[in-house]
């Protein structure tokens, strides 16, 4: 095996590879396109979750305050639905499973003396993460209203602390994967022709 032959062949092969538009596209441009596409798909934002809400109690002060409390959590964004609509059909027609219904008489039952039990209906999908978040936020607001109505003082609180750690995104795993994909597949497809040609030319 001659080192001069290998160097000369490598120079010729590299020059031909650079002049090949198809080779340059699949080796350089195509991985960049994949990085941009998959990065845009999987780089979802962590904003508030949208949930439909139907207030059947009209503009009663307690129901308005309840909706304001839900919005003030910054975890969910409420989308109002007209009380005359069939709420279940409305969710299905909008391809959604998350919703909250405030019943008629909500304010009157809450302010009655003694207060009368009243239920806020939560629609959701048990397998959906967004439904679990909406349910948890609603339960938290309901408990706060119950404490306020009973004049109770919360005894146990929760303190949240954050620990800074390196967090990885989808793009962090995508770039090394595409680089490895290009490095492995390009020689694999070219190996058959190159090896047979080198053997014919007695380079090997």
mmCIF file of C-alpha atoms in Angstrom:
data_model
loop_
_atom_site.group_PDB
_atom_site.id
_atom_site.type_symbol
_atom_site.label_atom_id
_atom_site.label_comp_id
_atom_site.label_asym_id
_atom_site.label_seq_id
_atom_site.Cartn_x
_atom_site.Cartn_y
_atom_site.Cartn_z
ATOM 1 C CA UNK A 1 0.000 0.000 0.000
ATOM 2 C CA UNK A 2 1.534 3.293 -1.136
ATOM 3 C CA UNK A 3 1.086 6.366 1.048
ATOM 4 C CA UNK A 4 1.534 8.618 -1.964
ATOM 5 C CA UNK A 5 -1.272 6.811 -3.803
ATOM 6 C CA UNK A 6 -3.565 7.105 -0.790
ATOM 7 C CA UNK A 7 -2.848 10.838 -0.424
ATOM 8 C CA UNK A 8 -3.377 11.474 -4.134
ATOM 9 C CA UNK A 9 -6.597 9.448 -4.182
ATOM 10 C CA UNK A 10 -7.831 11.241 -1.053
ATOM 11 C CA UNK A 11 -7.173 14.604 -2.676
ATOM 12 C CA UNK A 12 -9.017 13.616 -5.853
ATOM 13 C CA UNK A 13 -11.881 12.045 -3.934
ATOM 14 C CA UNK A 14 -12.231 15.114 -1.689
ATOM 15 C CA UNK A 15 -12.268 17.452 -4.673
ATOM 16 C CA UNK A 16 -14.935 15.386 -6.404
ATOM 17 C CA UNK A 17 -16.979 15.230 -3.224
ATOM 18 C CA UNK A 18 -16.920 19.013 -2.843
ATOM 19 C CA UNK A 19 -18.021 19.460 -6.461
ATOM 20 C CA UNK A 20 -20.934 17.053 -5.982
ATOM 21 C CA UNK A 21 -24.042 19.065 -5.158
ATOM 22 C CA UNK A 22 -25.964 16.005 -3.981
ATOM 23 C CA UNK A 23 -23.174 14.948 -1.656
ATOM 24 C CA UNK A 24 -22.813 18.403 -0.162
ATOM 25 C CA UNK A 25 -26.565 18.699 0.317
ATOM 26 C CA UNK A 26 -26.985 15.441 2.234
ATOM 27 C CA UNK A 27 -23.741 15.868 4.180
ATOM 28 C CA UNK A 28 -24.065 19.512 5.245
ATOM 29 C CA UNK A 29 -27.372 21.172 4.385
ATOM 30 C CA UNK A 30 -29.770 18.292 5.067
ATOM 31 C CA UNK A 31 -28.642 17.776 8.714
ATOM 32 C CA UNK A 32 -29.030 21.520 9.331
ATOM 33 C CA UNK A 33 -32.568 21.397 7.937
ATOM 34 C CA UNK A 34 -33.384 18.457 10.225
ATOM 35 C CA UNK A 35 -31.945 20.304 13.228
ATOM 36 C CA UNK A 36 -34.100 23.359 12.511
ATOM 37 C CA UNK A 37 -37.275 21.312 11.909
ATOM 38 C CA UNK A 38 -36.989 19.074 14.965
ATOM 39 C CA UNK A 39 -35.796 21.967 17.112
ATOM 40 C CA UNK A 40 -38.896 23.958 16.164
ATOM 41 C CA UNK A 41 -41.192 20.972 16.802
ATOM 42 C CA UNK A 42 -39.867 19.941 20.206
ATOM 43 C CA UNK A 43 -38.953 23.325 21.666
ATOM 44 C CA UNK A 44 -42.383 23.849 23.181
ATOM 45 C CA UNK A 45 -42.967 26.776 25.507
ATOM 46 C CA UNK A 46 -43.967 26.353 29.126
ATOM 47 C CA UNK A 47 -46.809 28.887 29.115
ATOM 48 C CA UNK A 48 -50.227 28.686 30.779
ATOM 49 C CA UNK A 49 -52.637 25.934 29.771
ATOM 50 C CA UNK A 50 -55.874 26.927 28.058
ATOM 51 C CA UNK A 51 -59.146 25.690 29.547
ATOM 52 C CA UNK A 52 -62.737 26.400 28.571
ATOM 53 C CA UNK A 53 -65.005 27.709 31.325
ATOM 54 C CA UNK A 54 -68.783 28.034 31.420
ATOM 55 C CA UNK A 55 -70.220 30.300 34.106
ATOM 56 C CA UNK A 56 -73.870 29.361 34.507
ATOM 57 C CA UNK A 57 -74.210 31.715 37.477
ATOM 58 C CA UNK A 58 -74.020 34.767 35.249
ATOM 59 C CA UNK A 59 -72.219 37.802 36.628
ATOM 60 C CA UNK A 60 -72.601 36.907 40.298
ATOM 61 C CA UNK A 61 -69.805 38.389 42.422
ATOM 62 C CA UNK A 62 -68.586 35.079 43.875
ATOM 63 C CA UNK A 63 -68.364 33.349 40.489
ATOM 64 C CA UNK A 64 -66.516 36.314 38.985
ATOM 65 C CA UNK A 65 -64.108 36.321 41.935
ATOM 66 C CA UNK A 66 -63.624 32.560 41.541
ATOM 67 C CA UNK A 67 -62.716 32.929 37.852
ATOM 68 C CA UNK A 68 -60.388 35.811 38.694
ATOM 69 C CA UNK A 69 -58.646 33.613 41.267
ATOM 70 C CA UNK A 70 -58.167 30.874 38.663
ATOM 71 C CA UNK A 71 -56.691 33.335 36.180
ATOM 72 C CA UNK A 72 -54.430 34.900 38.792
ATOM 73 C CA UNK A 73 -52.603 31.583 39.298
ATOM 74 C CA UNK A 74 -50.880 32.175 35.918
ATOM 75 C CA UNK A 75 -51.046 28.411 35.348
ATOM 76 C CA UNK A 76 -54.214 28.313 33.237
ATOM 77 C CA UNK A 77 -55.881 30.681 30.795
ATOM 78 C CA UNK A 78 -59.668 30.565 30.844
ATOM 79 C CA UNK A 79 -61.661 30.748 27.616
ATOM 80 C CA UNK A 80 -65.300 31.685 28.320
ATOM 81 C CA UNK A 81 -68.133 29.650 26.804
ATOM 82 C CA UNK A 82 -71.695 30.932 26.452
ATOM 83 C CA UNK A 83 -73.976 29.406 29.142
ATOM 84 C CA UNK A 84 -76.526 28.402 26.494
ATOM 85 C CA UNK A 85 -74.033 26.031 24.843
ATOM 86 C CA UNK A 86 -73.946 22.290 25.505
ATOM 87 C CA UNK A 87 -70.574 22.215 27.220
ATOM 88 C CA UNK A 88 -69.705 18.598 26.442
ATOM 89 C CA UNK A 89 -70.490 19.018 22.762
ATOM 90 C CA UNK A 90 -68.607 22.302 22.749
ATOM 91 C CA UNK A 91 -65.453 20.632 24.059
ATOM 92 C CA UNK A 92 -65.748 17.824 21.505
ATOM 93 C CA UNK A 93 -66.267 20.257 18.638
ATOM 94 C CA UNK A 94 -63.127 22.165 19.687
ATOM 95 C CA UNK A 95 -61.046 18.986 20.123
ATOM 96 C CA UNK A 96 -60.515 19.672 23.808
ATOM 97 C CA UNK A 97 -61.066 17.689 26.989
ATOM 98 C CA UNK A 98 -60.318 20.404 29.551
ATOM 99 C CA UNK A 99 -63.066 22.574 30.974
ATOM 100 C CA UNK A 100 -64.654 24.004 34.110
ATOM 101 C CA UNK A 101 -68.371 24.598 34.745
ATOM 102 C CA UNK A 102 -69.638 26.873 37.501
ATOM 103 C CA UNK A 103 -73.235 25.846 38.322
ATOM 104 C CA UNK A 104 -76.237 28.123 38.586
ATOM 105 C CA UNK A 105 -76.775 29.408 42.112
ATOM 106 C CA UNK A 106 -73.070 29.169 42.920
ATOM 107 C CA UNK A 107 -72.936 32.577 44.594
ATOM 108 C CA UNK A 108 -76.208 32.126 46.490
ATOM 109 C CA UNK A 109 -75.184 28.749 47.913
ATOM 110 C CA UNK A 110 -71.729 30.034 48.864
ATOM 111 C CA UNK A 111 -72.999 33.116 50.710
ATOM 112 C CA UNK A 112 -76.015 31.397 52.349
ATOM 113 C CA UNK A 113 -76.073 31.154 56.160
ATOM 114 C CA UNK A 114 -75.301 28.386 56.752
ATOM 115 C CA UNK A 115 -73.602 27.804 53.384
ATOM 116 C CA UNK A 116 -75.034 25.121 51.147
ATOM 117 C CA UNK A 117 -72.741 22.601 49.405
ATOM 118 C CA UNK A 118 -72.176 23.362 45.722
ATOM 119 C CA UNK A 119 -69.950 21.572 43.210
ATOM 120 C CA UNK A 120 -67.721 23.005 40.506
ATOM 121 C CA UNK A 121 -67.522 20.530 37.615
ATOM 122 C CA UNK A 122 -64.114 19.828 36.088
ATOM 123 C CA UNK A 123 -63.907 18.139 32.680
ATOM 124 C CA UNK A 124 -60.681 16.426 31.740
ATOM 125 C CA UNK A 125 -58.854 13.440 30.361
ATOM 126 C CA UNK A 126 -57.199 11.252 33.050
ATOM 127 C CA UNK A 127 -54.307 10.457 30.705
ATOM 128 C CA UNK A 128 -53.572 14.116 29.926
ATOM 129 C CA UNK A 129 -51.001 16.135 31.851
ATOM 130 C CA UNK A 130 -52.831 19.394 31.170
ATOM 131 C CA UNK A 131 -56.032 17.980 32.680
ATOM 132 C CA UNK A 132 -54.161 17.051 35.862
ATOM 133 C CA UNK A 133 -52.733 20.576 36.108
ATOM 134 C CA UNK A 134 -56.136 22.204 35.599
ATOM 135 C CA UNK A 135 -57.700 19.897 38.175
ATOM 136 C CA UNK A 136 -54.966 20.610 40.723
ATOM 137 C CA UNK A 137 -55.208 24.380 40.268
ATOM 138 C CA UNK A 138 -59.008 24.291 40.563
ATOM 139 C CA UNK A 139 -58.877 22.183 43.725
ATOM 140 C CA UNK A 140 -56.397 24.658 45.211
ATOM 141 C CA UNK A 141 -58.659 27.635 44.491
ATOM 142 C CA UNK A 142 -61.702 25.744 45.844
ATOM 143 C CA UNK A 143 -59.861 24.980 49.083
ATOM 144 C CA UNK A 144 -58.832 28.621 49.428
ATOM 145 C CA UNK A 145 -62.467 29.718 48.994
ATOM 146 C CA UNK A 146 -63.604 27.155 51.559
ATOM 147 C CA UNK A 147 -61.058 28.414 54.075
ATOM 148 C CA UNK A 148 -62.081 32.010 53.449
ATOM 149 C CA UNK A 149 -65.789 31.217 53.814
ATOM 150 C CA UNK A 150 -65.198 29.383 57.092
ATOM 151 C CA UNK A 151 -62.988 32.182 58.394
ATOM 152 C CA UNK A 152 -60.196 29.671 58.979
ATOM 153 C CA UNK A 153 -56.514 30.493 59.060
ATOM 154 C CA UNK A 154 -54.191 28.175 57.105
ATOM 155 C CA UNK A 155 -51.769 26.549 59.522
ATOM 156 C CA UNK A 156 -49.514 24.520 57.211
ATOM 157 C CA UNK A 157 -47.933 26.276 54.273
ATOM 158 C CA UNK A 158 -45.545 25.303 51.519
ATOM 159 C CA UNK A 159 -42.158 26.861 50.856
ATOM 160 C CA UNK A 160 -40.661 26.337 47.406
ATOM 161 C CA UNK A 161 -36.939 26.485 46.779
ATOM 162 C CA UNK A 162 -35.171 25.969 43.476
ATOM 163 C CA UNK A 163 -31.892 24.189 42.909
ATOM 164 C CA UNK A 164 -30.034 25.292 39.816
ATOM 165 C CA UNK A 165 -29.036 22.356 37.698
ATOM 166 C CA UNK A 166 -28.125 21.888 34.088
ATOM 167 C CA UNK A 167 -31.239 21.193 32.089
ATOM 168 C CA UNK A 168 -31.058 19.577 28.688
ATOM 169 C CA UNK A 169 -33.320 20.370 25.782
ATOM 170 C CA UNK A 170 -34.304 18.233 22.799
ATOM 171 C CA UNK A 171 -31.895 20.141 20.610
ATOM 172 C CA UNK A 172 -28.999 19.131 22.896
ATOM 173 C CA UNK A 173 -29.597 15.478 22.056
ATOM 174 C CA UNK A 174 -30.532 16.116 18.432
ATOM 175 C CA UNK A 175 -27.282 17.713 17.265
ATOM 176 C CA UNK A 176 -24.966 14.884 18.415
ATOM 177 C CA UNK A 177 -27.411 12.327 17.018
ATOM 178 C CA UNK A 178 -27.490 13.941 13.586
ATOM 179 C CA UNK A 179 -23.717 14.352 13.552
ATOM 180 C CA UNK A 180 -23.299 10.681 14.416
ATOM 181 C CA UNK A 181 -25.919 9.739 11.844
ATOM 182 C CA UNK A 182 -24.074 11.636 9.115
ATOM 183 C CA UNK A 183 -20.684 10.272 10.140
ATOM 184 C CA UNK A 184 -21.902 6.678 10.179
ATOM 185 C CA UNK A 185 -24.185 6.593 7.136
ATOM 186 C CA UNK A 186 -22.030 8.514 4.644
ATOM 187 C CA UNK A 187 -19.068 6.080 4.801
ATOM 188 C CA UNK A 188 -21.423 3.105 4.953
ATOM 189 C CA UNK A 189 -23.076 3.915 1.611
ATOM 190 C CA UNK A 190 -19.807 4.870 -0.050
ATOM 191 C CA UNK A 191 -17.781 1.947 1.324
ATOM 192 C CA UNK A 192 -19.008 -0.610 -1.200
ATOM 193 C CA UNK A 193 -18.008 1.369 -4.277
ATOM 194 C CA UNK A 194 -14.796 2.724 -2.791
ATOM 195 C CA UNK A 195 -13.516 -0.623 -1.513
ATOM 196 C CA UNK A 196 -14.206 -2.371 -4.811
ATOM 197 C CA UNK A 197 -12.557 0.444 -6.743
ATOM 198 C CA UNK A 198 -9.504 0.457 -4.484
ATOM 199 C CA UNK A 199 -9.144 -3.282 -4.829
ATOM 200 C CA UNK A 200 -9.417 -3.052 -8.611
ATOM 201 C CA UNK A 201 -6.803 -0.308 -8.741
ATOM 202 C CA UNK A 202 -4.594 -2.368 -6.381
ATOM 203 C CA UNK A 203 -4.570 0.357 -3.720
ATOM 204 C CA UNK A 204 -5.642 -2.366 -1.289
#
